[in-house]
CSV table of C-alpha atoms in Angstrom, one decimal:
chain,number,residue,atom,x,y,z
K,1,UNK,CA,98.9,103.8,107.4
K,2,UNK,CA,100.9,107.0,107.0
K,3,UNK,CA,102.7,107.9,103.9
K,4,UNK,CA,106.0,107.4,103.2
K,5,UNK,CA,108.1,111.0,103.7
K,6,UNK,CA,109.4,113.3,100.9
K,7,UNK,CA,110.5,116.3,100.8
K,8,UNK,CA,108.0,118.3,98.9
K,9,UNK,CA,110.4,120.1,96.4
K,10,UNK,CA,113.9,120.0,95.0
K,11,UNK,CA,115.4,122.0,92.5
K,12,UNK,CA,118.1,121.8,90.2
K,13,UNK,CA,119.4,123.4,86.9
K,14,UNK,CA,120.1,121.7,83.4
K,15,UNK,CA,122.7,119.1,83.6
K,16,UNK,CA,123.2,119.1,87.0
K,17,UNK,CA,122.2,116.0,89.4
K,18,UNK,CA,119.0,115.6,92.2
K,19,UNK,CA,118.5,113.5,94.4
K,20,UNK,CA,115.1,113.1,96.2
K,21,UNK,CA,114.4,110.8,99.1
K,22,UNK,CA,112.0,108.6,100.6
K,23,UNK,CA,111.9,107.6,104.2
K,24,UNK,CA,109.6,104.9,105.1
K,25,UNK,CA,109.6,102.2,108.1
K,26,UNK,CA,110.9,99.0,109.0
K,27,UNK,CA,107.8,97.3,108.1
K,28,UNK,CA,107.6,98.7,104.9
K,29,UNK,CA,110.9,100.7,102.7
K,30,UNK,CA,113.4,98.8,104.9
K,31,UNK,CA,112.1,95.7,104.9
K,32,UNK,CA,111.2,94.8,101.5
K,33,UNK,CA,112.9,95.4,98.5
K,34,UNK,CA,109.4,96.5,96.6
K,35,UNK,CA,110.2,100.0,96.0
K,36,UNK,CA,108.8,102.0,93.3
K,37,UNK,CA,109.3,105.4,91.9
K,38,UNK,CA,106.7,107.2,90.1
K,39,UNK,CA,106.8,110.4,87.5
K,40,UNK,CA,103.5,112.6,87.3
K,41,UNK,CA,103.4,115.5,84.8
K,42,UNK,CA,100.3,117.4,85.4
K,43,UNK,CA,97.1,116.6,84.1
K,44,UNK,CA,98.9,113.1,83.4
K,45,UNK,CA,98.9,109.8,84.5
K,46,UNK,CA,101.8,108.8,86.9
K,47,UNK,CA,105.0,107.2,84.6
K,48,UNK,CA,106.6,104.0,86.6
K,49,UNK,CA,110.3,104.9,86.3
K,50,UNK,CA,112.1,102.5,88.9
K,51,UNK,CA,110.8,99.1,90.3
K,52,UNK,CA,112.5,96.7,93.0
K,53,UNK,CA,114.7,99.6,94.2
K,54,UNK,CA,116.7,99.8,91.6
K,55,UNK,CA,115.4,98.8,88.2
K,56,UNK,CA,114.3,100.6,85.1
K,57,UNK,CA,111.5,99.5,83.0
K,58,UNK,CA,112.8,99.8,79.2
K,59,UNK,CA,112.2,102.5,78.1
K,60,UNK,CA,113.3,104.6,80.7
K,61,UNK,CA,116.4,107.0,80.6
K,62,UNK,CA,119.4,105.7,82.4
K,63,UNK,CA,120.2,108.9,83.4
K,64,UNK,CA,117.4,108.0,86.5
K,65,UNK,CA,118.5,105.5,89.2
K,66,UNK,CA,117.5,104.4,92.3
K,67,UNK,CA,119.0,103.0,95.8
K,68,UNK,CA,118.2,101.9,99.4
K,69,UNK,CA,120.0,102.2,102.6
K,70,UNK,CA,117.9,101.0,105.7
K,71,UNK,CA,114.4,103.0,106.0
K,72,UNK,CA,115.3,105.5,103.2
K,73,UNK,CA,115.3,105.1,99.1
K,74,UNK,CA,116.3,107.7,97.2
K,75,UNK,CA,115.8,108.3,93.7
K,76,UNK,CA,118.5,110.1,91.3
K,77,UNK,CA,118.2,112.1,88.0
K,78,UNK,CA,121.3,113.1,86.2
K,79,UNK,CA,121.9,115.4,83.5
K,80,UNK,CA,118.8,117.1,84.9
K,81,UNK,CA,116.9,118.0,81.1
K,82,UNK,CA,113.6,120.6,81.3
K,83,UNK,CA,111.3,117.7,80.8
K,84,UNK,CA,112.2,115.9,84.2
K,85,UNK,CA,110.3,118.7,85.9
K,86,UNK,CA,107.4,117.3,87.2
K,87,UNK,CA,106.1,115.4,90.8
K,88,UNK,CA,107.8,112.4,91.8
K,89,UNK,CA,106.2,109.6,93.9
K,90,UNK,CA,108.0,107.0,96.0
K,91,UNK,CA,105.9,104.2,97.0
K,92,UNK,CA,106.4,100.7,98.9
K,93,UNK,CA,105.2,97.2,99.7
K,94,UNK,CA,104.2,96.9,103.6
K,95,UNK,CA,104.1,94.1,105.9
K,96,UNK,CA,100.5,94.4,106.0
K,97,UNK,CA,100.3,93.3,103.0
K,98,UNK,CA,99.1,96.9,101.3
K,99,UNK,CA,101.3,99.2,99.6
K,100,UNK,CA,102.0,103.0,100.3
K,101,UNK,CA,102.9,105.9,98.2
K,102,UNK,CA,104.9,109.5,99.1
K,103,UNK,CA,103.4,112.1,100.0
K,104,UNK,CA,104.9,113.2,96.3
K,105,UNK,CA,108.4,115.5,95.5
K,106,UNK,CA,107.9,118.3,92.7
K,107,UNK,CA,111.2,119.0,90.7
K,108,UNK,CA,111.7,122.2,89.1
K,109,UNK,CA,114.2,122.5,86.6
K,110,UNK,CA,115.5,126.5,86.9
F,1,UNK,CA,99.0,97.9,73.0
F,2,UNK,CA,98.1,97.9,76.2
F,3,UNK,CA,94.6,99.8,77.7
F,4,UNK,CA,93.2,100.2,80.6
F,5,UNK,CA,89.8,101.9,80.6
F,6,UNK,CA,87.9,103.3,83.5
F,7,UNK,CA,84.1,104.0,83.5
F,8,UNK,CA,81.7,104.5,86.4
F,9,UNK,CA,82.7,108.2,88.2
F,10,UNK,CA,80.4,110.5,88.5
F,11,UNK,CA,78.6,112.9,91.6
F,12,UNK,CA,77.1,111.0,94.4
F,13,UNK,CA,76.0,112.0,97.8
F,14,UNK,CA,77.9,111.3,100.7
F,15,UNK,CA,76.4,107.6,102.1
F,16,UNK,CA,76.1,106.9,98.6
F,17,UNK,CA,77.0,103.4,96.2
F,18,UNK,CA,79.3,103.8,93.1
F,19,UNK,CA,80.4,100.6,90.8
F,20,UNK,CA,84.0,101.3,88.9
F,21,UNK,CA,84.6,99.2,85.9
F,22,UNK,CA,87.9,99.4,84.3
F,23,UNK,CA,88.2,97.7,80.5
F,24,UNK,CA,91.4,95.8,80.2
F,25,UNK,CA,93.2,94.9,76.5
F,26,UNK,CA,96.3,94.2,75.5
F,27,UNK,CA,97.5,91.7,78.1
F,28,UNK,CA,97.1,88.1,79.5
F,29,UNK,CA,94.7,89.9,82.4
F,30,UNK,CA,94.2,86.7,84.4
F,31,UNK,CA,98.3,86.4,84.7
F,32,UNK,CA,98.2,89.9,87.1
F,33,UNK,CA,97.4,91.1,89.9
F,34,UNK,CA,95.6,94.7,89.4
F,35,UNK,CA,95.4,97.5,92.0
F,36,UNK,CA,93.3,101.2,92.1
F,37,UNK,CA,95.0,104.1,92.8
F,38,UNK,CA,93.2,107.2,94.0
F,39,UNK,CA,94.0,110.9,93.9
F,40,UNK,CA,92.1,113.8,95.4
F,41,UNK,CA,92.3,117.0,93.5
F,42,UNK,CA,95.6,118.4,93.9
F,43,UNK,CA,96.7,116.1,95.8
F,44,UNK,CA,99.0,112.9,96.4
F,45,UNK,CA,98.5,109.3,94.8
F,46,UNK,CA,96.9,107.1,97.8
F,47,UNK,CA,96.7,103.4,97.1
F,48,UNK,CA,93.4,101.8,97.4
F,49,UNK,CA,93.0,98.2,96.9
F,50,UNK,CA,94.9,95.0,94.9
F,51,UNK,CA,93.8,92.1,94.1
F,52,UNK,CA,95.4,88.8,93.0
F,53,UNK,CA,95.0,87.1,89.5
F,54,UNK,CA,92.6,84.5,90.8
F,55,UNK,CA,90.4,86.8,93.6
F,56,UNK,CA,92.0,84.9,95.7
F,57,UNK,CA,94.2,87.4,97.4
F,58,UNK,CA,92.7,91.1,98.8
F,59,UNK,CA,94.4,93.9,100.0
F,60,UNK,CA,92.5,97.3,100.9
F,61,UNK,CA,93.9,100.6,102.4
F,62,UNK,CA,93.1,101.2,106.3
F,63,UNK,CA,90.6,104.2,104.5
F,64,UNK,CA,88.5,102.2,102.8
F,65,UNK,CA,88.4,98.6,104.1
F,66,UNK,CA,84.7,97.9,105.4
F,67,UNK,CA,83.3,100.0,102.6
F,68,UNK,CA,85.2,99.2,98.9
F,69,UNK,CA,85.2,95.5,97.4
F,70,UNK,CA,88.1,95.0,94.7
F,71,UNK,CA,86.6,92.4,92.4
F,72,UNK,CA,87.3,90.9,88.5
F,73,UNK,CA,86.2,89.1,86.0
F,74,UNK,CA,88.7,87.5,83.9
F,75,UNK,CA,86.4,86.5,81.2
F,76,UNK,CA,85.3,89.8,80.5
F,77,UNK,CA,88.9,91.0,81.6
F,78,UNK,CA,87.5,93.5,83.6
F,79,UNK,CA,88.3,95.0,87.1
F,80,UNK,CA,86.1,96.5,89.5
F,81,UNK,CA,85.2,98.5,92.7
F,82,UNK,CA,82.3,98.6,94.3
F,83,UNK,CA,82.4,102.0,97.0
F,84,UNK,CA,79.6,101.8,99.4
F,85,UNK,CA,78.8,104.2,102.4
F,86,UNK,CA,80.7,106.9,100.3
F,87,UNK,CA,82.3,109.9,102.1
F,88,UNK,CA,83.2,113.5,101.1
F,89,UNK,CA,87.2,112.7,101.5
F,90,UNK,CA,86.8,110.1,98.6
F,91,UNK,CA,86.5,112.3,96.1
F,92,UNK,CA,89.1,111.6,93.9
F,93,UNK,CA,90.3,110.4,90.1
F,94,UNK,CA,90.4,107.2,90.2
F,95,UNK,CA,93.0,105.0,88.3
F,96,UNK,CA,93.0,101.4,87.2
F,97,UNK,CA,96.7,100.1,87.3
F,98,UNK,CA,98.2,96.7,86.5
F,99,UNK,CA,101.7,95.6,88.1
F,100,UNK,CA,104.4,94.9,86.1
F,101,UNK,CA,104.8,91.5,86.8
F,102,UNK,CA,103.0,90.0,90.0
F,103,UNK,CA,100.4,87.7,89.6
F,104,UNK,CA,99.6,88.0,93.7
F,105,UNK,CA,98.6,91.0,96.4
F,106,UNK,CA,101.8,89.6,98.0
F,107,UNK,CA,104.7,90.9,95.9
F,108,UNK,CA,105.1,94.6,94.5
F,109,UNK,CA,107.0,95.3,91.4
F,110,UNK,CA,105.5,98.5,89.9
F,111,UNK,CA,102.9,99.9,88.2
F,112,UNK,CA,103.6,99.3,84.7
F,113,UNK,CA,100.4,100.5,82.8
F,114,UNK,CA,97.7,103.4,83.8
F,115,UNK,CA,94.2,104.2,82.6
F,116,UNK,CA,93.1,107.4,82.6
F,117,UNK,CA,91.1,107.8,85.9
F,118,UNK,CA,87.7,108.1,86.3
F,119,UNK,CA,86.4,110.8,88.5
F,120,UNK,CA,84.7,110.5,91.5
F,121,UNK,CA,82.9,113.3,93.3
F,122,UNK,CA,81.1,112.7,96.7
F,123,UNK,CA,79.1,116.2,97.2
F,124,UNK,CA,76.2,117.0,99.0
């Protein structure tokens, strides 16, 4: 079981859009619509912020979407604000029937 | 409101036993399935083991399978993990997480609430 692949930091300045991805697998991002997207401030407990690909829980600023094409999801933050600085997490159902996070993505806002 | 509260971390010796409890409230806890997350100092998240509403569905990461049993008890709505043969690479915080909405180890859809973690240190 290897972890799904991020790139470990992307950077962006107030207002401005990010985009960070998340390649996975056949068998796990591109075959199953279970994608999740996780935000971490430190010392904190991860934040869910996108479920099935796509969906926000309420709560959660519009400004961040998600999306999937084959293997890859790929999570976007617009009208990047100082408090989105913090690690992001991908994560995925499998066909093993487990799930699997990112190796994790931390955003600094300059 | 929901809470989920984990108890049971503490320093062990590698080939060590450790029991994790995590207190559930504020939910129907027999309607979802509930996971543990893991993360190592400084490190990543790692998922380590689901379990479905009814124990009758088990999942466990490649790591830990043979050692760690997921178990509840919907009565007491409480979740556990029992780590036997302990090793110096699971020393981690330990969360307790429900998902959002499945009630099985067969369907994904987020982690909607997080405890706190409970910290585990396997030292010798």
């Amino acid at each position: 079981q290897s972890a799904l692949t991020q790139p470990a930091s992307v950077s962006g300045s107030p207002g401005q859009s990010i985009t960070i991805s998340c390649t996975g697998t056949s068998s796990d991002v591109g075959a199953y619509n279970y994608v999740s997207w996780y935000q971490q401030h430190p010392g904190k407990a991860p934040k869910l912020m996108i479920y099935d690909v796509s969906n926000r829980p309420s709560g959660v600023s519009n400004r961040f979407s998600g999306s999937k094409s084959g293997n890859t999801a790929s999570l976007t933050i617009s009208g990047l604000q100082a408090e989105d600085e913090a690690e992001y997490y991908c994560s995925s159902y499998t066909s093993s029937v487990s799930l699997m996070f990112g190796g994790g993505t931390k955003l600094t806002v300059l | 409101e929901v809470q989920l509260v984990e108890s049971g971390g503490g320093l062990v010796q590698p080939g060590m036993s450790l029991r994790l409890s995590c207190a559930a409230s504020g939910f129907t806890f027999d309607d979802y399935a509930m996971h543990w997350v893991r993360q190592a100092p400084g490190k990543g998240l790692e998922w380590v083991s689901g379990l479905s509403w009814n124990s009758g569905g088990t999942a466990y990461a490649d790591s830990v399978k043979g050692r760690f049993t997921i178990s509840r008890d919907n009565a007491k709505n409480s979740l556990y993990l029992q780590m036997n043969s302990l090793r110096v690479e699971d020393t981690a915080l330990y969360y307790c997480v429900k998902d959002g909405e499945c009630s099985r180890t067969n369907c994904y859809k987020g982690f909607d609430y997080w405890g706190q973690g409970t910290l585990v240190t396997v030292s010798a």
